[in-house]
């Protein structure tokens, strides 16, 4: 046993009090660990769903409509056309491929079954741009687009709803009362970053959608793939320059479109989810602080209870530093053990979320070490005042304390 | 272990006064006390309660600081030293025996006795050995793992004496060591102290109000109102 050993022994002497004192730190640490892990999981989910759109993707959307002075929000204007899409494809060397897209709500019928879903009009390059595949059949060709063919690709959910487990390829469906032949089924993709179920839609040639279903000439969005990750910025500039010329926007004028690289969106989402995680951790740290105050409280009580012991130790030669060490080690051990227990508890909570909720919460090992150091530090910080108080007692007064 | 059989250490006070502030009033516990206890002698301090004998004892034990005057231990001036340095001198050269034993509760006899060595950073094994030697010298080898609450008053005081001697101090200061004991135990304790003095050769200064206890010393110092009023110097 040494001076640090004295600390363990006095903690072991009052096990119930020790556990109660530790509880504040235990809960605080567990909460911090768990929330940080869940936050990291959320971040992972968001980034994952953004990245499955394709890391080199740029999204060109029309500018906002100004309605009686009120801006209605980006993407509401009708200034983008199929010709813009073709011009980008042909005039921007940093763009590998692009595809215009337009969507509307629609009713799909097959025999007695019907389903309300999204009708997406695109060009033949859509799958390549979106980095997507078919699970069955074939996608429509460029010729289908120019000839406005009535062919449709079904999302998996739509196929299930209308045909059950039967193969829909080659069958006919009615989309808004027009017959379309099913030529393919999309592979399942899950939710888009904006929360839309990408398996719940029907894809048709964009020209067919424009003329036969919606009666419009604009497109909703142009998705472009840069040739490489390094080429994203160049591609953005090329597209901007090209569209400014095509849309007769003079230098300095406000463009009626915007080009949004996915990498920017990723960065923003990344930053937002990081802020969220830090915020959660900060809130949880408050409980750590409360735990620290609990330790300080108990240490003050302990110093008072053991005043005579402190006097005896001083009389037999303990220096002020020895007394500080004894009490400081005691509070540091309290909070360190509390931190350790909290981390185990937090890790248990993380496993529970992984197993039961399927949440991709990682075990933040580095952060756990940090939390352990932090909780130990809390013990030192909050134990310092009681320890110094103990070391400054007058030995004569302490020896006579009842 | 050479200094286990040391020669004792002399203590010297020069014009020591000690003032206390109690409720705005100044109380003089010691007034201009000058004395010199030669190494290895056995002195007793007597006087009515409040006469300043305890304050004088703790002044020599470096638990009190003089308001004025000088305190010398073994030729070293101590009243100007820092708290930590005074603690070091207490630890190495001075042993205390108190009226109410002052053992640390819920701590075994052996651990109580080895405590002073802990603050000298003596390794565990050596601490245990030395503490066991002292416990056997006070006749408590069979009580090593007893807590103070499991011992009689006389036994507790024996543990306290063992603790005071475990560092082989040059001075042992005893404040009414028999004050809480019955007549038989008191006699045992005094005889034990005298016997140990023949082995360890420490200077013994003992505060008492019992004339019989006082008379066993080589010299008696009588105090009254913080002044030395009797005893040849």
Coordinates of C-alpha atoms in Angstrom, one line a residue:
Chain A
X1 CA 0.0 0.0 0.0
X2 CA 1.1 3.5 -0.7
X3 CA -0.6 6.9 -0.4
X4 CA -2.7 6.2 -3.5
X5 CA -3.6 2.9 -1.9
X6 CA -5.2 4.8 1.0
X7 CA -7.7 6.2 -1.5
X8 CA -8.9 2.8 -2.7
X9 CA -9.2 1.6 0.9
X10 CA -11.4 4.5 2.0
X11 CA -13.6 4.0 -1.1
X12 CA -13.9 0.3 -0.3
X13 CA -14.9 1.2 3.2
X14 CA -18.1 3.0 2.1
X15 CA -19.2 0.9 -1.0
X16 CA -22.7 2.2 -1.1
X17 CA -21.7 5.8 -1.0
X18 CA -18.9 5.2 -3.5
X19 CA -21.4 3.6 -6.0
X20 CA -23.9 6.4 -5.6
X21 CA -21.2 9.1 -6.1
X22 CA -19.9 7.3 -9.1
X23 CA -23.4 7.0 -10.6
X24 CA -23.4 10.7 -11.8
X25 CA -20.2 10.1 -13.8
X26 CA -21.4 6.7 -15.0
X27 CA -24.6 8.1 -16.4
X28 CA -22.9 11.1 -17.8
X29 CA -20.2 9.1 -19.6
X30 CA -22.7 6.5 -20.9
X31 CA -24.9 9.3 -22.3
X32 CA -22.0 11.0 -24.0
X33 CA -20.7 7.8 -25.5
X34 CA -24.1 6.6 -26.7
X35 CA -25.2 10.0 -28.1
X36 CA -21.9 10.4 -30.0
X37 CA -22.2 6.9 -31.4
X38 CA -25.8 7.5 -32.5
X39 CA -24.9 10.8 -34.0
X40 CA -22.0 9.1 -35.9
X41 CA -24.5 6.5 -37.1
X42 CA -26.9 9.1 -38.3
X43 CA -24.1 10.8 -40.1
X44 CA -23.1 7.6 -41.7
X45 CA -26.7 7.0 -42.9
X46 CA -27.0 10.4 -44.4
X47 CA -23.6 10.3 -46.1
X48 CA -24.3 6.8 -47.4
X49 CA -27.5 7.8 -49.0
X50 CA -26.0 10.8 -50.5
X51 CA -23.1 8.8 -51.8
X52 CA -25.3 6.2 -53.4
X53 CA -26.4 8.9 -55.8
X54 CA -22.9 8.9 -57.1
X55 CA -20.0 10.9 -55.6
X56 CA -19.2 12.7 -58.9
X57 CA -22.8 13.8 -59.5
X58 CA -23.8 17.4 -60.2
X59 CA -27.4 18.5 -60.0
X60 CA -28.6 21.3 -62.2
X61 CA -31.8 22.8 -61.1
X62 CA -33.8 25.8 -62.4
X63 CA -33.8 29.0 -60.4
X64 CA -36.6 30.0 -58.3
X65 CA -39.8 31.7 -59.5
X66 CA -40.5 35.1 -58.1
X67 CA -44.2 35.3 -57.6
X68 CA -45.4 38.9 -56.7
X69 CA -42.0 39.5 -55.0
X70 CA -42.0 36.3 -53.0
X71 CA -39.4 33.7 -54.0
X72 CA -41.0 30.3 -54.2
X73 CA -37.7 28.4 -53.7
X74 CA -35.1 26.8 -55.9
X75 CA -36.2 24.2 -58.5
X76 CA -39.6 25.7 -59.2
X77 CA -38.9 27.5 -62.4
X78 CA -39.3 26.0 -65.9
X79 CA -36.2 27.3 -67.6
X80 CA -34.3 24.1 -68.2
X81 CA -34.9 22.1 -71.4
X82 CA -33.9 18.9 -73.0
X83 CA -31.7 21.0 -75.4
X84 CA -29.8 22.3 -72.3
X85 CA -29.1 18.7 -71.3
X86 CA -27.9 17.8 -74.8
X87 CA -25.7 21.0 -74.9
X88 CA -24.1 20.1 -71.6
X89 CA -23.4 16.5 -72.9
X90 CA -21.9 17.8 -76.1
X91 CA -20.2 21.1 -74.9
X92 CA -18.7 20.3 -71.5
X93 CA -15.6 18.1 -71.7
X94 CA -15.5 17.5 -68.0
X95 CA -19.0 16.0 -68.1
X96 CA -19.0 12.3 -68.7
X97 CA -22.7 11.9 -69.1
X98 CA -25.9 13.6 -68.2
X99 CA -29.6 13.0 -68.1
X100 CA -32.5 15.3 -67.8
X101 CA -35.4 14.2 -65.5
X102 CA -38.9 15.3 -64.8
X103 CA -41.4 13.9 -62.4
X104 CA -45.1 13.9 -61.7
X105 CA -47.6 12.0 -59.7
X106 CA -49.5 9.4 -61.5
X107 CA -51.8 6.4 -61.3
X108 CA -50.6 3.1 -62.6
X109 CA -53.1 0.3 -63.4
X110 CA -52.8 -3.3 -64.3
X111 CA -56.0 -5.2 -64.6
X112 CA -57.8 -4.7 -61.3
X113 CA -54.7 -3.6 -59.4
X114 CA -53.8 0.1 -59.2
X115 CA -51.2 2.1 -57.5
X116 CA -50.5 5.9 -57.1
X117 CA -46.8 6.6 -57.5
X118 CA -44.2 8.9 -59.0
X119 CA -43.8 8.9 -62.8
X120 CA -40.2 9.8 -63.6
X121 CA -39.3 10.8 -67.2
X122 CA -35.6 10.5 -68.0
X123 CA -33.2 9.9 -70.9
X124 CA -31.5 6.7 -71.8
X125 CA -28.4 7.7 -69.9
X126 CA -30.2 7.9 -66.6
X127 CA -29.0 4.5 -65.1
X128 CA -25.4 5.3 -66.0
X129 CA -25.6 8.7 -64.4
X130 CA -27.3 7.4 -61.3
X131 CA -25.0 4.4 -61.0
X132 CA -28.1 2.2 -60.9
X133 CA -29.0 -1.2 -62.4
X134 CA -31.9 -3.2 -63.6
X135 CA -32.8 -6.4 -61.9
X136 CA -34.7 -7.6 -65.0
X137 CA -35.3 -6.7 -68.6
X138 CA -33.8 -3.7 -70.4
X139 CA -33.8 0.1 -70.1
X140 CA -35.2 2.2 -72.9
X141 CA -32.9 3.4 -75.7
X142 CA -32.1 6.8 -77.1
X143 CA -34.4 5.9 -80.0
X144 CA -37.3 5.3 -77.5
X145 CA -36.7 8.8 -76.2
X146 CA -36.7 10.5 -79.7
X147 CA -39.7 8.5 -80.8
X148 CA -41.6 9.0 -77.5
X149 CA -42.2 5.3 -77.0
X150 CA -44.7 4.1 -74.5
X151 CA -42.4 1.9 -72.5
X152 CA -42.0 1.8 -68.8
X153 CA -39.5 0.5 -66.2
X154 CA -41.1 -0.3 -62.9
X155 CA -39.6 0.3 -59.5
X156 CA -39.6 -2.9 -57.4
X157 CA -42.3 -1.7 -55.1
X158 CA -44.6 -0.8 -57.9
X159 CA -43.9 -4.2 -59.6
X160 CA -44.8 -6.0 -56.4
X161 CA -48.0 -4.0 -55.9
X162 CA -49.3 -4.5 -59.4
X163 CA -48.0 -8.0 -60.3
X164 CA -47.1 -9.6 -57.0
X165 CA -44.3 -12.1 -57.6
X166 CA -45.2 -12.6 -61.3
X167 CA -42.7 -11.3 -63.9
X168 CA -44.1 -8.0 -65.3
X169 CA -41.7 -7.7 -68.2
X170 CA -43.6 -7.7 -71.5
X171 CA -46.9 -7.0 -69.7
X172 CA -48.9 -3.8 -70.2
X173 CA -49.9 -1.2 -67.7
X174 CA -52.0 1.9 -67.9
X175 CA -50.3 5.2 -66.8
X176 CA -52.8 8.0 -66.5
X177 CA -55.1 6.1 -68.9
X178 CA -52.4 5.5 -71.6
X179 CA -51.0 2.0 -72.2
X180 CA -47.3 1.4 -71.6
X181 CA -45.4 -1.8 -72.1
X182 CA -43.2 -2.9 -69.2
X183 CA -39.7 -3.6 -70.4
X184 CA -37.7 -3.7 -67.2
X185 CA -37.5 -3.7 -63.4
X186 CA -35.2 -1.5 -61.4
X187 CA -33.0 -3.0 -58.8
X188 CA -34.0 -2.0 -55.2
X189 CA -32.3 1.3 -54.1
X190 CA -34.1 2.3 -50.9
X191 CA -34.6 5.9 -49.7
X192 CA -33.1 8.9 -51.4
X193 CA -31.3 11.5 -49.3
X194 CA -34.4 13.6 -49.3
X195 CA -36.4 10.7 -47.9
X196 CA -38.2 9.5 -51.0
X197 CA -38.7 5.8 -51.6
X198 CA -36.8 5.3 -54.8
X199 CA -38.3 1.9 -55.3
X200 CA -41.8 3.4 -55.5
X201 CA -41.7 4.9 -59.0
X202 CA -42.1 4.2 -62.7
X203 CA -39.5 5.4 -65.2
X204 CA -40.6 6.4 -68.7
X205 CA -38.9 8.3 -71.6
X206 CA -38.9 12.0 -70.7
X207 CA -40.3 13.0 -74.0
X208 CA -43.3 10.7 -73.6
X209 CA -43.9 12.2 -70.1
X210 CA -43.6 15.7 -71.4
X211 CA -45.9 15.4 -74.4
X212 CA -48.3 12.6 -73.6
X213 CA -48.8 13.0 -69.9
X214 CA -47.9 16.5 -68.7
X215 CA -48.0 18.6 -71.9
X216 CA -44.9 20.6 -71.0
X217 CA -41.5 21.3 -72.7
X218 CA -39.3 21.9 -69.7
X219 CA -37.4 19.4 -67.6
X220 CA -37.2 19.4 -63.8
X221 CA -33.6 18.7 -63.3
X222 CA -30.4 17.8 -65.1
X223 CA -28.2 15.2 -63.5
X224 CA -24.6 15.3 -64.7
X225 CA -21.7 13.0 -63.9
X226 CA -18.2 14.6 -63.9
X227 CA -15.4 12.5 -65.5
X228 CA -13.7 12.3 -62.1
X229 CA -13.8 13.6 -58.6
X230 CA -11.1 16.1 -59.4
X231 CA -13.1 17.2 -62.4
X232 CA -16.2 18.2 -60.4
X233 CA -15.3 21.8 -60.0
X234 CA -14.3 22.2 -63.6
X235 CA -17.5 20.5 -64.7
X236 CA -19.5 22.9 -62.5
X237 CA -17.8 25.9 -64.2
X238 CA -18.3 24.5 -67.7
X239 CA -22.0 23.9 -67.1
X240 CA -22.5 27.4 -65.6
X241 CA -20.7 29.1 -68.5
X242 CA -22.6 27.1 -71.1
X243 CA -26.0 27.7 -69.5
X244 CA -25.4 31.4 -68.9
X245 CA -24.8 31.8 -72.7
X246 CA -27.8 29.6 -73.6
X247 CA -30.1 31.5 -71.2
X248 CA -28.7 34.9 -72.2
X249 CA -27.5 35.8 -68.7
X250 CA -25.1 38.7 -68.9
X251 CA -22.0 38.8 -66.7
X252 CA -23.0 39.9 -63.3
X253 CA -26.6 38.9 -63.9
X254 CA -28.4 36.5 -61.6
X255 CA -28.6 33.0 -63.3
X256 CA -32.0 31.3 -63.6
X257 CA -30.4 27.9 -62.6
X258 CA -27.9 26.5 -60.1
X259 CA -25.3 23.8 -60.4
X260 CA -24.9 21.8 -57.2
X261 CA -22.2 19.3 -56.9
X262 CA -23.0 16.3 -54.7
X263 CA -19.7 16.8 -53.0
X264 CA -20.9 20.2 -51.7
X265 CA -24.1 18.7 -50.5
X266 CA -22.1 15.9 -48.9
X267 CA -19.9 18.5 -47.2
X268 CA -22.9 20.4 -45.9
X269 CA -24.6 17.3 -44.7
X270 CA -21.4 16.2 -43.1
X271 CA -21.0 19.5 -41.3
X272 CA -24.6 19.6 -40.2
X273 CA -24.6 16.1 -38.8
X274 CA -21.2 16.8 -37.1
X275 CA -22.8 19.9 -35.5
X276 CA -25.7 17.7 -34.4
X277 CA -23.3 15.2 -32.9
X278 CA -21.3 17.8 -31.0
X279 CA -24.5 19.4 -29.7
X280 CA -25.7 16.1 -28.4
X281 CA -22.4 15.4 -26.8
X282 CA -22.4 18.8 -25.3
X283 CA -25.8 18.3 -23.7
X284 CA -24.7 15.0 -22.4
X285 CA -21.6 16.5 -20.9
X286 CA -23.7 18.7 -18.7
X287 CA -24.6 15.5 -16.8
X288 CA -20.9 14.8 -16.5
X289 CA -20.5 18.2 -14.9
X290 CA -23.3 17.4 -12.5
X291 CA -21.5 14.2 -11.7
X292 CA -18.4 16.1 -11.0
X293 CA -20.3 18.4 -8.6
X294 CA -21.6 15.3 -6.9
X295 CA -18.0 14.0 -6.4
X296 CA -17.0 17.4 -5.0
X297 CA -19.9 17.3 -2.5
X298 CA -19.0 13.9 -1.3
X299 CA -15.3 14.7 -1.0
X300 CA -16.2 17.8 1.1
X301 CA -18.2 15.6 3.4
X302 CA -15.4 13.1 3.5
X303 CA -12.8 15.7 4.4
X304 CA -15.0 16.9 7.2
X305 CA -15.7 13.4 8.5
X306 CA -12.0 12.6 8.5
X307 CA -10.8 15.8 10.0
X308 CA -9.2 14.0 13.0
X309 CA -7.6 11.5 10.7
X310 CA -6.1 14.3 8.7
X311 CA -4.8 15.9 11.9
X312 CA -3.2 12.5 13.0
X313 CA -1.6 12.1 9.6
X314 CA -0.2 15.6 9.8
X315 CA 1.2 15.0 13.3
X316 CA 3.0 11.9 12.2
X317 CA 4.6 13.7 9.3
X318 CA 2.2 13.9 6.3
X319 CA 3.1 16.9 4.3
X320 CA 0.3 19.1 2.7
X321 CA 1.2 17.5 -0.6
X322 CA 0.7 14.0 0.8
X323 CA -2.8 15.0 2.1
X324 CA -3.7 16.5 -1.3
X325 CA -2.5 13.4 -3.1
X326 CA -4.6 11.1 -0.9
X327 CA -7.8 13.0 -1.4
X328 CA -7.1 13.8 -5.1
X329 CA -6.4 10.2 -5.9
X330 CA -9.6 9.3 -4.1
X331 CA -11.8 11.6 -6.2
X332 CA -9.9 10.7 -9.4
X333 CA -10.4 7.0 -8.8
X334 CA -14.1 7.7 -8.1
X335 CA -14.6 9.5 -11.4
X336 CA -12.2 7.2 -13.4
X337 CA -14.1 4.1 -12.3
X338 CA -17.3 5.9 -12.9
X339 CA -16.1 6.7 -16.4
X340 CA -15.0 3.2 -17.0
X341 CA -18.4 1.8 -15.9
X342 CA -20.1 4.5 -18.0
X343 CA -18.2 3.5 -21.1
X344 CA -19.1 -0.2 -20.6
X345 CA -22.7 0.9 -20.1
X346 CA -22.6 3.1 -23.2
X347 CA -21.1 0.3 -25.3
X348 CA -23.9 -1.9 -24.1
X349 CA -26.4 0.7 -25.2
X350 CA -24.7 0.9 -28.6
X351 CA -24.9 -2.8 -29.0
X352 CA -28.6 -2.7 -28.1
X353 CA -29.3 0.0 -30.8
X354 CA -27.3 -2.0 -33.3
X355 CA -29.1 -5.3 -32.6
X356 CA -32.6 -4.1 -31.9
X357 CA -32.9 -1.0 -34.1
X358 CA -30.4 -1.9 -36.8
X359 CA -28.9 1.6 -36.4
X360 CA -25.4 1.7 -37.7
X361 CA -23.9 3.1 -34.5
X362 CA -20.2 2.6 -34.4
X363 CA -18.1 1.9 -31.3
X364 CA -16.1 5.1 -31.0
X365 CA -13.0 3.6 -29.4
X366 CA -10.8 6.7 -29.6
X367 CA -13.6 8.8 -28.3
X368 CA -14.1 6.3 -25.4
X369 CA -10.5 6.8 -24.3
X370 CA -11.0 10.5 -24.5
X371 CA -14.2 10.2 -22.4
X372 CA -12.3 8.1 -19.9
X373 CA -9.5 10.8 -19.6
X374 CA -12.1 13.5 -19.4
X375 CA -14.0 11.8 -16.6
X376 CA -10.8 11.2 -14.7
X377 CA -10.0 14.9 -15.2
X378 CA -13.4 15.8 -13.8
X379 CA -12.5 14.0 -10.6
X380 CA -9.2 15.8 -10.4
X381 CA -10.7 19.2 -11.0
X382 CA -13.7 18.8 -8.7
X383 CA -11.5 17.0 -6.1
X384 CA -8.9 19.7 -6.0
X385 CA -10.8 22.1 -3.8
X386 CA -11.7 19.6 -1.1
X387 CA -8.2 18.1 -1.2
X388 CA -6.5 21.5 -0.8
X389 CA -9.0 22.4 2.0
X390 CA -7.9 19.2 3.8
X391 CA -4.2 20.0 3.4
X392 CA -4.6 23.5 4.8
X393 CA -6.2 22.3 8.1
X394 CA -4.4 23.3 11.2
X395 CA -3.2 20.0 12.7
X396 CA -3.9 21.1 16.3
X397 CA -7.4 22.1 15.4
X398 CA -7.9 18.9 13.4
X399 CA -6.6 16.7 16.2
X400 CA -9.2 18.2 18.6
X401 CA -12.1 18.0 16.1
X402 CA -15.0 15.9 17.4
Chain B
X1 CA 18.9 0.4 11.3
X2 CA 21.7 2.2 13.1
X3 CA 19.6 5.0 14.4
X4 CA 17.2 2.5 15.9
X5 CA 19.4 2.9 19.0
X6 CA 19.9 6.6 18.6
X7 CA 21.0 9.0 21.3
X8 CA 18.0 11.3 21.6
X9 CA 17.9 14.8 20.4
X10 CA 17.9 18.1 22.3
X11 CA 15.2 20.7 22.1
X12 CA 15.7 24.4 22.8
X13 CA 13.2 27.2 23.1
X14 CA 14.3 30.8 23.2
X15 CA 11.9 33.5 24.4
X16 CA 8.9 31.7 22.9
X17 CA 5.5 33.3 23.2
X18 CA 2.3 32.1 21.8
X19 CA -0.8 34.3 21.5
X20 CA -4.3 33.1 20.6
X21 CA -7.2 35.3 19.4
X22 CA -10.4 34.0 21.0
X23 CA -13.5 36.0 20.2
X24 CA -11.6 39.2 19.7
X25 CA -9.7 38.8 22.9
X26 CA -6.0 37.9 23.0
X27 CA -5.0 35.1 25.2
X28 CA -1.4 34.4 26.0
X29 CA -0.8 30.6 26.1
X30 CA 3.0 30.9 26.4
X31 CA 4.9 34.0 27.7
X32 CA 8.6 34.3 27.0
X33 CA 9.5 30.7 27.6
X34 CA 13.1 29.8 27.4
X35 CA 14.3 26.2 28.1
X36 CA 16.7 23.6 26.8
X37 CA 16.1 19.9 27.1
X38 CA 19.3 18.0 26.7
X39 CA 19.4 15.0 24.5
X40 CA 18.2 11.7 26.0
X41 CA 16.7 13.2 29.2
X42 CA 13.2 12.5 30.6
X43 CA 11.3 15.7 31.6
X44 CA 7.8 16.2 32.7
X45 CA 5.6 19.3 32.3
X46 CA 3.1 20.0 35.0
X47 CA 0.6 22.7 35.8
X48 CA -3.1 23.4 36.1
X49 CA -5.2 23.1 32.9
X50 CA -4.8 26.1 30.8
X51 CA -1.4 26.7 32.2
X52 CA 0.2 26.3 28.8
X53 CA 1.9 22.9 29.3
X54 CA 0.2 21.3 26.3
X55 CA 0.9 24.3 24.1
X56 CA 4.5 24.1 25.2
X57 CA 4.6 20.4 24.3
X58 CA 3.2 20.9 20.8
X59 CA 5.5 23.9 20.3
X60 CA 8.4 21.5 20.8
X61 CA 6.6 19.0 18.5
X62 CA 6.3 21.6 15.7
X63 CA 2.5 21.4 15.7
X64 CA 2.4 25.0 16.9
X65 CA 4.3 27.9 15.6
X66 CA 5.5 30.6 18.1
X67 CA 4.1 34.1 17.8
X68 CA 7.6 35.2 18.7
X69 CA 10.8 33.5 19.7
X70 CA 12.8 30.5 18.3
X71 CA 12.4 26.8 18.4
X72 CA 15.6 24.7 17.8
X73 CA 15.6 20.9 17.3
X74 CA 19.0 19.2 17.4
X75 CA 20.7 22.5 16.6
X76 CA 18.4 23.4 13.7
X77 CA 16.1 26.4 13.9
X78 CA 12.6 25.2 12.9
X79 CA 10.1 28.1 13.5
X80 CA 11.0 29.7 10.2
X81 CA 10.7 26.5 8.2
X82 CA 7.9 25.9 5.7
X83 CA 5.0 23.6 6.7
X84 CA 6.3 20.8 4.6
X85 CA 9.8 21.0 6.1
X86 CA 8.3 21.0 9.6
X87 CA 6.3 17.9 8.6
X88 CA 9.4 16.2 7.5
X89 CA 11.1 16.9 10.9
X90 CA 8.0 15.7 12.8
X91 CA 8.1 12.6 10.6
X92 CA 11.7 11.7 11.2
X93 CA 12.7 13.0 14.6
X94 CA 9.5 13.3 16.7
X95 CA 7.0 10.8 18.0
X96 CA 3.7 11.7 19.6
X97 CA 1.7 9.9 22.2
X98 CA -1.7 11.5 22.9
X99 CA -4.1 11.3 25.7
X100 CA -6.9 9.9 23.5
X101 CA -4.5 7.7 21.5
X102 CA -5.4 9.2 18.1
X103 CA -5.3 6.0 16.2
X104 CA -6.9 6.0 12.8
X105 CA -10.3 4.2 13.1
X106 CA -11.1 1.0 11.0
X107 CA -7.3 0.6 10.4
X108 CA -5.4 -2.3 11.9
X109 CA -2.8 -1.9 14.6
X110 CA -0.1 -2.9 12.1
X111 CA -1.3 -0.3 9.5
X112 CA -1.5 2.4 12.2
X113 CA 2.1 1.6 13.3
X114 CA 3.5 1.6 9.8
X115 CA 1.8 4.8 8.8
X116 CA 4.7 7.2 9.6
X117 CA 7.0 5.1 7.4
X118 CA 4.5 5.4 4.5
X119 CA 5.3 9.1 4.5
X120 CA 9.0 8.3 4.2
X121 CA 8.3 6.1 1.2
X122 CA 9.7 3.1 2.9
X123 CA 8.9 0.0 0.8
X124 CA 6.0 -2.1 1.9
X125 CA 8.0 -5.1 3.2
X126 CA 10.4 -3.1 5.3
X127 CA 7.4 -1.1 6.7
X128 CA 5.7 -4.3 7.8
X129 CA 8.9 -5.7 9.3
X130 CA 9.7 -2.6 11.3
X131 CA 6.1 -2.2 12.4
X132 CA 6.0 -5.8 13.6
X133 CA 9.2 -5.3 15.6
X134 CA 7.7 -2.3 17.4
X135 CA 4.4 -4.1 18.0
X136 CA 6.3 -7.0 19.6
X137 CA 8.3 -4.5 21.7
X138 CA 5.0 -3.1 23.1
X139 CA 3.7 -6.7 23.6
X140 CA 1.0 -6.7 21.0
X141 CA 2.3 -9.2 18.4
X142 CA -1.0 -11.1 18.7
X143 CA -3.0 -7.9 18.0
X144 CA -1.5 -6.9 14.6
X145 CA -4.7 -7.2 12.7
X146 CA -7.1 -5.8 15.3
X147 CA -8.9 -2.6 14.8
X148 CA -8.6 0.1 17.5
X149 CA -12.2 -0.5 18.4
X150 CA -11.3 -4.1 19.3
X151 CA -8.6 -3.1 21.7
X152 CA -8.7 -1.9 25.3
X153 CA -7.5 1.6 26.2
X154 CA -4.2 0.3 27.4
X155 CA -3.7 -1.7 24.3
X156 CA -4.6 1.3 22.0
X157 CA -2.0 3.4 23.8
X158 CA 0.6 0.6 23.3
X159 CA -0.2 0.7 19.5
X160 CA 0.2 4.5 19.6
X161 CA 3.6 4.2 21.4
X162 CA 4.7 1.7 18.7
X163 CA 3.6 4.2 16.0
X164 CA 5.5 7.0 17.8
X165 CA 8.7 4.9 17.9
X166 CA 8.6 3.2 14.5
X167 CA 10.7 5.9 12.8
X168 CA 13.3 5.8 15.6
X169 CA 12.7 9.4 16.6
X170 CA 15.0 11.4 18.8
X171 CA 12.2 12.9 20.8
X172 CA 9.0 11.4 22.1
X173 CA 6.3 13.9 23.2
X174 CA 3.6 12.5 25.4
X175 CA 0.4 14.5 26.2
X176 CA -1.2 13.0 29.3
X177 CA -0.5 9.5 28.0
X178 CA -2.2 7.9 31.0
X179 CA -5.1 10.4 31.3
X180 CA -7.7 8.0 29.8
X181 CA -6.4 4.9 31.5
X182 CA -7.1 3.1 34.8
X183 CA -4.4 2.9 37.4
X184 CA -3.1 -0.5 36.4
X185 CA -2.9 0.3 32.7
X186 CA -1.3 3.7 33.5
X187 CA 1.5 2.0 35.4
X188 CA 2.0 -0.5 32.5
X189 CA 2.2 2.3 30.0
X190 CA 4.7 4.4 32.1
X191 CA 6.9 1.3 32.7
X192 CA 6.7 0.5 29.0
X193 CA 7.8 4.0 28.0
X194 CA 10.7 3.9 30.5
X195 CA 11.7 0.4 29.3
X196 CA 11.6 1.5 25.6
X197 CA 13.7 4.5 26.5
X198 CA 16.5 2.1 27.6
X199 CA 16.4 0.5 24.1
X200 CA 15.7 3.5 21.9
X201 CA 17.4 6.3 24.0
X202 CA 14.9 9.0 22.9
X203 CA 14.4 12.3 24.7
X204 CA 11.1 12.0 26.5
X205 CA 8.9 15.0 27.4
X206 CA 5.7 14.2 29.1
X207 CA 2.8 16.4 30.1
X208 CA 0.8 15.3 33.1
X209 CA -1.2 16.6 36.1
X210 CA -0.5 13.5 38.1
X211 CA 2.3 14.2 40.6
X212 CA 3.2 10.5 40.7
X213 CA 3.7 10.4 37.0
X214 CA 5.6 13.6 37.0
X215 CA 7.9 12.5 39.7
X216 CA 9.3 9.7 37.6
X217 CA 11.0 12.3 35.3
X218 CA 14.5 13.5 35.7
X219 CA 13.2 17.0 35.9
X220 CA 9.8 18.6 36.4
X221 CA 8.9 21.9 34.8
X222 CA 5.9 23.7 36.4
X223 CA 3.9 26.1 34.3
X224 CA 1.3 28.7 35.3
X225 CA -0.3 31.2 33.0
X226 CA 2.1 30.4 30.2
X227 CA 5.2 31.0 32.3
X228 CA 7.7 28.6 33.8
X229 CA 7.3 29.0 37.6
X230 CA 9.2 25.9 38.9
X231 CA 11.8 23.4 38.1
X232 CA 15.5 24.1 38.1
X233 CA 16.8 25.1 34.7

